[in-house]
Each structure stands twice: as structure tokens, then as C-alpha cells.
Coordinates of C-alpha atoms in Angstrom, one line a residue:
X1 CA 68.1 -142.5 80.6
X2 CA 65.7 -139.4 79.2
X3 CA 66.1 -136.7 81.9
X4 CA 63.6 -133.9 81.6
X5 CA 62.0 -131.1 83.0
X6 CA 58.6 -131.8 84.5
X7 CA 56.3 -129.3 84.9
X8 CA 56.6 -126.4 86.7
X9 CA 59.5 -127.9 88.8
X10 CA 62.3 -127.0 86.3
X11 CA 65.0 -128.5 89.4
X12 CA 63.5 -131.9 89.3
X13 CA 64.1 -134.7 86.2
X14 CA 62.3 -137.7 85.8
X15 CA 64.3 -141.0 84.8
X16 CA 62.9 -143.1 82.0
X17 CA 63.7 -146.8 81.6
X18 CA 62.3 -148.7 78.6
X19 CA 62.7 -152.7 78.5
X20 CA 62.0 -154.2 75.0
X21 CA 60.4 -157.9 74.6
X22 CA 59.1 -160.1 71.9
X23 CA 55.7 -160.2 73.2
X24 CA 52.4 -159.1 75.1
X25 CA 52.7 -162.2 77.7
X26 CA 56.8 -161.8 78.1
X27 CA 55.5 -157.8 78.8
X28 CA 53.0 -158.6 81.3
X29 CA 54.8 -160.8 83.0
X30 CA 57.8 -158.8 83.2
X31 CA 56.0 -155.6 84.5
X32 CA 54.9 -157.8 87.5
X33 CA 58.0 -159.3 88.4
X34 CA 60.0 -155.8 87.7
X35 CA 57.4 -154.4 90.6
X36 CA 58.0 -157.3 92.5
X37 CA 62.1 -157.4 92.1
X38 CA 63.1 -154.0 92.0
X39 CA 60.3 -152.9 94.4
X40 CA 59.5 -149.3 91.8
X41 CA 57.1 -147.4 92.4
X42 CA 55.4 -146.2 89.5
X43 CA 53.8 -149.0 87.9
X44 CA 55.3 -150.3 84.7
X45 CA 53.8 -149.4 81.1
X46 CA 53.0 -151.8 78.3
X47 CA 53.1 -150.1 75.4
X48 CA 52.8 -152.2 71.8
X49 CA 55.4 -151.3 69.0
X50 CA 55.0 -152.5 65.5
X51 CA 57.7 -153.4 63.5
X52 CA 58.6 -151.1 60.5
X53 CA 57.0 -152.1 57.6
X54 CA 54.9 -155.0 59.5
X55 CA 51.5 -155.5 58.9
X56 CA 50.6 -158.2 61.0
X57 CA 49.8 -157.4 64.5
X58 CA 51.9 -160.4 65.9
X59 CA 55.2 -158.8 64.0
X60 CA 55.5 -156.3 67.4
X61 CA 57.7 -155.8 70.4
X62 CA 56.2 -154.3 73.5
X63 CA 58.1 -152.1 75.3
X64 CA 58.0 -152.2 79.2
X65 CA 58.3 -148.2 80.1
X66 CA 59.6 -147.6 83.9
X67 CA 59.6 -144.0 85.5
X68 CA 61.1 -142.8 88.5
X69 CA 61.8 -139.5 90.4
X70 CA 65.8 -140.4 90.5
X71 CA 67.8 -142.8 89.4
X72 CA 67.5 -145.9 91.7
X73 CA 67.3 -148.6 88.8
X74 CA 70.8 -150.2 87.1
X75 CA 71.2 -149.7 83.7
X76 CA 72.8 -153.6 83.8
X77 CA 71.2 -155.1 86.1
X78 CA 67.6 -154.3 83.8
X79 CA 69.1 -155.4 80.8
X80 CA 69.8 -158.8 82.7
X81 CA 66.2 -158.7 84.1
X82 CA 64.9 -158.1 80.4
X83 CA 67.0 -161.4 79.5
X84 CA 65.0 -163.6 80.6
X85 CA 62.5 -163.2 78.6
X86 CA 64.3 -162.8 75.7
X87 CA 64.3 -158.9 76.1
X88 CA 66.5 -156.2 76.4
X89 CA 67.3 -152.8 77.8
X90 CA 67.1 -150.2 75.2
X91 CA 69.3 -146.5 75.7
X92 CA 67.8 -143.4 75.5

């Protein structure tokens, strides 16, 4: 988890989770049911990331970014969610 200083308030660290998946539909689906299951409260990210040395725009993973105040989410239990859709929980 990336734990950094926001702002002003040097005290207080924000938590970054990132969830990688083979897809745009797996992604958007995903976000939804991550709000839905794990009840966070920022709402999830889609960001598209190209494969190295891929031209094609269907050769990318999207990467499902999560950010909270503290650590409430599981490590584990987000790499299980990302599972499902064929997806994974990537370390910091």
C-alpha cells in the first residue's frame, strides 16, 4: 500500500489499492461491485494501461485504483475479489 503525505496535513496518509484486469468491461464491472462489496468510499478509478511495446489498443490492462483515508480494505481478500475476473491485486 503507497502511504503518503497529503497536503498540508503531513500526520495523515492516504492508502492506495490498485486491482489489475484484462479488460475495460472486467474494470467496470469490477469498480461497481467493489463499491457495492466493500461498501468504499471514494469511488474506484479506471485507468487504461498499455502493454510495453503494444501497439494495439486491445493489448491493455486496466487498472482499478482504490483510495482510502486508512487502511480498512484486505490486501487478500482484493486479490480474491480481482479473481474473478481474471484480475489481480498488484503491491505497491
Amino acid at each position: 500500500m503507497s502511504r503518503a503525505p497529503t497536503g498540508h496535513n503531513v500526520g495523515v496518509t492516504d492508502v492506495r489499492h490498485v486491482l489489475v484486469l484484462p479488460d475495460r468491461d472486467a474494470a467496470e464491472e469490477a469498480a461497481r461491485a467493489l463499491e457495492e462489496r466493500f461498501a468504499v468510499r471514494e469511488e474506484p478509478q479506471l485507468v487504461r494501461e498499455a502493454l510495453a511495446g503494444e501497439d494495439d489498443a486491445e493489448d491493455a490492462q486496466w487498472l482499478v485504483v482504490v483510495e482510502e483515508a486508512e487502511e480498512r480494505l484486505d490486501p487478500v481478500a482484493l486479490d480474491e475479489f480481482a479473481a474473478e475476473w481474471d484480475g489481480w491485486y498488484e503491491e505497491p
